[in-house]
């Protein structure tokens, strides 16, 4: 389980977690937007750095876009598409998640 459903408030702080890829731990995060949970690798499409300037702070001040703390790229929470910033046209890599029984899980 990534977290309990109540940990993710719409447009609020996200939850950081780690997934295994190629035998390595890779940083990822989950957020809630318009009721639905989305998860991405925590790696900007511009430079391979983590997005959050403070752990869990992925949304911009309006709670409408995910924002990279380094150069301010803005991403659509529901698709990971970069709509503004140096990596415009790029996207975050999404991880499939499901929400059930009060929890958020990586989908198989
Ligand atoms: S590293 Fe994210 S916008 Fe440059």
JSON list of C-alpha atoms and ligand atoms in Angstrom, two decimals:
[
{"chain": "A", "resi": 1, "resn": "UNK", "atom": "CA", "xyz": [0.00, 0.00, 0.00]},
{"chain": "A", "resi": 2, "resn": "UNK", "atom": "CA", "xyz": [1.25, 3.51, -0.83]},
{"chain": "A", "resi": 3, "resn": "UNK", "atom": "CA", "xyz": [-0.89, 5.26, 1.79]},
{"chain": "A", "resi": 4, "resn": "UNK", "atom": "CA", "xyz": [-4.37, 5.38, 3.22]},
{"chain": "A", "resi": 5, "resn": "UNK", "atom": "CA", "xyz": [-6.88, 7.30, 1.11]},
{"chain": "A", "resi": 6, "resn": "UNK", "atom": "CA", "xyz": [-7.32, 9.98, 3.77]},
{"chain": "A", "resi": 7, "resn": "UNK", "atom": "CA", "xyz": [-3.64, 10.94, 3.44]},
{"chain": "A", "resi": 8, "resn": "UNK", "atom": "CA", "xyz": [-4.32, 12.47, 0.03]},
{"chain": "A", "resi": 9, "resn": "UNK", "atom": "CA", "xyz": [-6.32, 15.69, 0.13]},
{"chain": "A", "resi": 10, "resn": "UNK", "atom": "CA", "xyz": [-7.53, 17.10, -3.18]},
{"chain": "A", "resi": 11, "resn": "UNK", "atom": "CA", "xyz": [-4.92, 19.55, -4.46]},
{"chain": "A", "resi": 12, "resn": "UNK", "atom": "CA", "xyz": [-2.98, 19.21, -1.21]},
{"chain": "A", "resi": 13, "resn": "UNK", "atom": "CA", "xyz": [0.22, 17.57, -0.14]},
{"chain": "A", "resi": 14, "resn": "UNK", "atom": "CA", "xyz": [1.27, 14.42, -1.92]},
{"chain": "A", "resi": 15, "resn": "UNK", "atom": "CA", "xyz": [2.75, 11.25, -0.51]},
{"chain": "A", "resi": 16, "resn": "UNK", "atom": "CA", "xyz": [6.27, 10.23, -1.46]},
{"chain": "A", "resi": 17, "resn": "UNK", "atom": "CA", "xyz": [7.07, 6.56, -1.89]},
{"chain": "A", "resi": 18, "resn": "UNK", "atom": "CA", "xyz": [9.69, 4.36, -3.49]},
{"chain": "A", "resi": 19, "resn": "UNK", "atom": "CA", "xyz": [9.32, 1.78, -6.24]},
{"chain": "A", "resi": 20, "resn": "UNK", "atom": "CA", "xyz": [11.78, -0.79, -7.46]},
{"chain": "A", "resi": 21, "resn": "UNK", "atom": "CA", "xyz": [12.98, -0.42, -11.01]},
{"chain": "A", "resi": 22, "resn": "UNK", "atom": "CA", "xyz": [15.82, -2.50, -12.40]},
{"chain": "A", "resi": 23, "resn": "UNK", "atom": "CA", "xyz": [16.77, -3.52, -8.87]},
{"chain": "A", "resi": 24, "resn": "UNK", "atom": "CA", "xyz": [17.05, 0.08, -7.70]},
{"chain": "A", "resi": 25, "resn": "UNK", "atom": "CA", "xyz": [14.89, 2.22, -5.45]},
{"chain": "A", "resi": 26, "resn": "UNK", "atom": "CA", "xyz": [13.30, 5.02, -7.47]},
{"chain": "A", "resi": 27, "resn": "UNK", "atom": "CA", "xyz": [11.44, 7.97, -5.94]},
{"chain": "A", "resi": 28, "resn": "UNK", "atom": "CA", "xyz": [7.76, 8.39, -6.78]},
{"chain": "A", "resi": 29, "resn": "UNK", "atom": "CA", "xyz": [4.77, 10.29, -5.43]},
{"chain": "A", "resi": 30, "resn": "UNK", "atom": "CA", "xyz": [0.99, 10.21, -5.35]},
{"chain": "A", "resi": 31, "resn": "UNK", "atom": "CA", "xyz": [-1.44, 13.14, -5.30]},
{"chain": "A", "resi": 32, "resn": "UNK", "atom": "CA", "xyz": [-5.20, 13.58, -5.41]},
{"chain": "A", "resi": 33, "resn": "UNK", "atom": "CA", "xyz": [-6.77, 15.87, -8.01]},
{"chain": "A", "resi": 34, "resn": "UNK", "atom": "CA", "xyz": [-10.50, 16.34, -8.58]},
{"chain": "A", "resi": 35, "resn": "UNK", "atom": "CA", "xyz": [-11.17, 13.25, -6.53]},
{"chain": "A", "resi": 36, "resn": "UNK", "atom": "CA", "xyz": [-8.86, 10.88, -8.33]},
{"chain": "A", "resi": 37, "resn": "UNK", "atom": "CA", "xyz": [-5.43, 9.63, -7.29]},
{"chain": "A", "resi": 38, "resn": "UNK", "atom": "CA", "xyz": [-2.46, 9.91, -9.66]},
{"chain": "A", "resi": 39, "resn": "UNK", "atom": "CA", "xyz": [1.10, 8.74, -9.19]},
{"chain": "A", "resi": 40, "resn": "UNK", "atom": "CA", "xyz": [4.31, 9.59, -11.01]},
{"chain": "A", "resi": 41, "resn": "UNK", "atom": "CA", "xyz": [8.00, 8.99, -10.78]},
{"chain": "A", "resi": 42, "resn": "UNK", "atom": "CA", "xyz": [9.42, 11.93, -8.86]},
{"chain": "A", "resi": 43, "resn": "UNK", "atom": "CA", "xyz": [11.62, 13.09, -11.69]},
{"chain": "A", "resi": 44, "resn": "UNK", "atom": "CA", "xyz": [11.25, 16.28, -13.68]},
{"chain": "A", "resi": 45, "resn": "UNK", "atom": "CA", "xyz": [11.12, 15.98, -17.47]},
{"chain": "A", "resi": 46, "resn": "UNK", "atom": "CA", "xyz": [13.65, 18.81, -17.75]},
{"chain": "A", "resi": 47, "resn": "UNK", "atom": "CA", "xyz": [16.48, 17.64, -15.49]},
{"chain": "A", "resi": 48, "resn": "UNK", "atom": "CA", "xyz": [16.34, 14.39, -13.56]},
{"chain": "A", "resi": 49, "resn": "UNK", "atom": "CA", "xyz": [15.65, 15.97, -10.18]},
{"chain": "A", "resi": 50, "resn": "UNK", "atom": "CA", "xyz": [12.80, 15.50, -7.74]},
{"chain": "A", "resi": 51, "resn": "UNK", "atom": "CA", "xyz": [9.94, 17.95, -8.07]},
{"chain": "A", "resi": 52, "resn": "UNK", "atom": "CA", "xyz": [9.09, 18.85, -4.49]},
{"chain": "A", "resi": 53, "resn": "UNK", "atom": "CA", "xyz": [10.92, 21.73, -2.81]},
{"chain": "A", "resi": 54, "resn": "UNK", "atom": "CA", "xyz": [9.58, 20.54, 0.50]},
{"chain": "A", "resi": 55, "resn": "UNK", "atom": "CA", "xyz": [8.71, 16.89, 0.90]},
{"chain": "A", "resi": 56, "resn": "UNK", "atom": "CA", "xyz": [5.17, 16.33, -0.37]},
{"chain": "A", "resi": 57, "resn": "UNK", "atom": "CA", "xyz": [4.67, 19.83, -1.82]},
{"chain": "A", "resi": 58, "resn": "UNK", "atom": "CA", "xyz": [3.89, 19.03, -5.44]},
{"chain": "A", "resi": 59, "resn": "UNK", "atom": "CA", "xyz": [1.06, 21.44, -6.26]},
{"chain": "A", "resi": 60, "resn": "UNK", "atom": "CA", "xyz": [1.38, 25.08, -7.19]},
{"chain": "A", "resi": 61, "resn": "UNK", "atom": "CA", "xyz": [-0.24, 27.66, -4.92]},
{"chain": "A", "resi": 62, "resn": "UNK", "atom": "CA", "xyz": [-3.60, 27.32, -6.71]},
{"chain": "A", "resi": 63, "resn": "UNK", "atom": "CA", "xyz": [-3.65, 23.53, -6.44]},
{"chain": "A", "resi": 64, "resn": "UNK", "atom": "CA", "xyz": [-4.16, 23.26, -10.21]},
{"chain": "A", "resi": 65, "resn": "UNK", "atom": "CA", "xyz": [-0.78, 22.10, -11.49]},
{"chain": "A", "resi": 66, "resn": "UNK", "atom": "CA", "xyz": [2.12, 20.05, -10.27]},
{"chain": "A", "resi": 67, "resn": "UNK", "atom": "CA", "xyz": [5.18, 22.26, -10.16]},
{"chain": "A", "resi": 68, "resn": "UNK", "atom": "CA", "xyz": [8.88, 21.54, -10.29]},
{"chain": "A", "resi": 69, "resn": "UNK", "atom": "CA", "xyz": [10.69, 23.47, -7.57]},
{"chain": "A", "resi": 70, "resn": "UNK", "atom": "CA", "xyz": [13.88, 23.84, -9.60]},
{"chain": "A", "resi": 71, "resn": "UNK", "atom": "CA", "xyz": [12.79, 25.87, -12.65]},
{"chain": "A", "resi": 72, "resn": "UNK", "atom": "CA", "xyz": [9.03, 26.01, -12.25]},
{"chain": "A", "resi": 73, "resn": "UNK", "atom": "CA", "xyz": [7.78, 23.60, -14.91]},
{"chain": "A", "resi": 74, "resn": "UNK", "atom": "CA", "xyz": [4.01, 23.10, -14.62]},
{"chain": "A", "resi": 75, "resn": "UNK", "atom": "CA", "xyz": [2.44, 19.69, -15.18]},
{"chain": "A", "resi": 76, "resn": "UNK", "atom": "CA", "xyz": [-1.17, 18.65, -15.51]},
{"chain": "A", "resi": 77, "resn": "UNK", "atom": "CA", "xyz": [-1.97, 16.50, -12.46]},
{"chain": "A", "resi": 78, "resn": "UNK", "atom": "CA", "xyz": [-4.23, 14.18, -14.45]},
{"chain": "A", "resi": 79, "resn": "UNK", "atom": "CA", "xyz": [-1.78, 13.38, -17.26]},
{"chain": "A", "resi": 80, "resn": "UNK", "atom": "CA", "xyz": [1.69, 14.52, -16.26]},
{"chain": "A", "resi": 81, "resn": "UNK", "atom": "CA", "xyz": [1.92, 16.64, -19.42]},
{"chain": "A", "resi": 82, "resn": "UNK", "atom": "CA", "xyz": [4.17, 19.68, -19.07]},
{"chain": "A", "resi": 83, "resn": "UNK", "atom": "CA", "xyz": [2.22, 22.77, -20.13]},
{"chain": "A", "resi": 84, "resn": "UNK", "atom": "CA", "xyz": [4.69, 25.49, -19.10]},
{"chain": "A", "resi": 85, "resn": "UNK", "atom": "CA", "xyz": [8.39, 25.74, -18.49]},
{"chain": "A", "resi": 86, "resn": "UNK", "atom": "CA", "xyz": [11.63, 24.48, -20.02]},
{"chain": "A", "resi": 87, "resn": "UNK", "atom": "CA", "xyz": [10.29, 20.97, -20.70]},
{"chain": "A", "resi": 88, "resn": "UNK", "atom": "CA", "xyz": [7.00, 22.11, -22.25]},
{"chain": "A", "resi": 89, "resn": "UNK", "atom": "CA", "xyz": [5.65, 19.25, -24.35]},
{"chain": "A", "resi": 90, "resn": "UNK", "atom": "CA", "xyz": [7.37, 16.66, -22.16]},
{"chain": "A", "resi": 91, "resn": "UNK", "atom": "CA", "xyz": [5.70, 14.71, -19.42]},
{"chain": "A", "resi": 92, "resn": "UNK", "atom": "CA", "xyz": [6.12, 13.01, -16.11]},
{"chain": "A", "resi": 93, "resn": "UNK", "atom": "CA", "xyz": [6.14, 9.24, -16.15]},
{"chain": "A", "resi": 94, "resn": "UNK", "atom": "CA", "xyz": [2.90, 7.97, -14.68]},
{"chain": "A", "resi": 95, "resn": "UNK", "atom": "CA", "xyz": [2.57, 4.97, -12.39]},
{"chain": "A", "resi": 96, "resn": "UNK", "atom": "CA", "xyz": [-0.75, 3.10, -12.45]},
{"chain": "A", "resi": 97, "resn": "UNK", "atom": "CA", "xyz": [-2.51, 3.17, -9.09]},
{"chain": "A", "resi": 98, "resn": "UNK", "atom": "CA", "xyz": [-5.82, 1.97, -7.75]},
{"chain": "A", "resi": 99, "resn": "UNK", "atom": "CA", "xyz": [-7.79, 3.15, -4.76]},
{"chain": "A", "resi": 100, "resn": "UNK", "atom": "CA", "xyz": [-9.81, 0.56, -2.87]},
{"chain": "A", "resi": 101, "resn": "UNK", "atom": "CA", "xyz": [-10.82, -0.38, 0.66]},
{"chain": "A", "resi": 102, "resn": "UNK", "atom": "CA", "xyz": [-9.62, 2.98, 1.97]},
{"chain": "A", "resi": 103, "resn": "UNK", "atom": "CA", "xyz": [-6.12, 2.64, 0.58]},
{"chain": "A", "resi": 104, "resn": "UNK", "atom": "CA", "xyz": [-4.02, 3.59, -2.45]},
{"chain": "A", "resi": 105, "resn": "UNK", "atom": "CA", "xyz": [-2.04, 0.82, -4.12]},
{"chain": "A", "resi": 106, "resn": "UNK", "atom": "CA", "xyz": [0.22, 0.38, -7.10]},
{"chain": "A", "resi": 107, "resn": "UNK", "atom": "CA", "xyz": [-1.74, -1.41, -9.81]},
{"chain": "A", "resi": 108, "resn": "UNK", "atom": "CA", "xyz": [-0.33, -4.72, -11.03]},
{"chain": "B", "resi": 1, "resn": "LIG", "atom": "S1", "xyz": [14.50, 20.70, -13.34]},
{"chain": "B", "resi": 1, "resn": "LIG", "atom": "FE1", "xyz": [12.35, 20.84, -13.31]},
{"chain": "B", "resi": 1, "resn": "LIG", "atom": "S2", "xyz": [11.94, 22.57, -14.52]},
{"chain": "B", "resi": 1, "resn": "LIG", "atom": "FE2", "xyz": [14.09, 22.37, -14.62]}
]
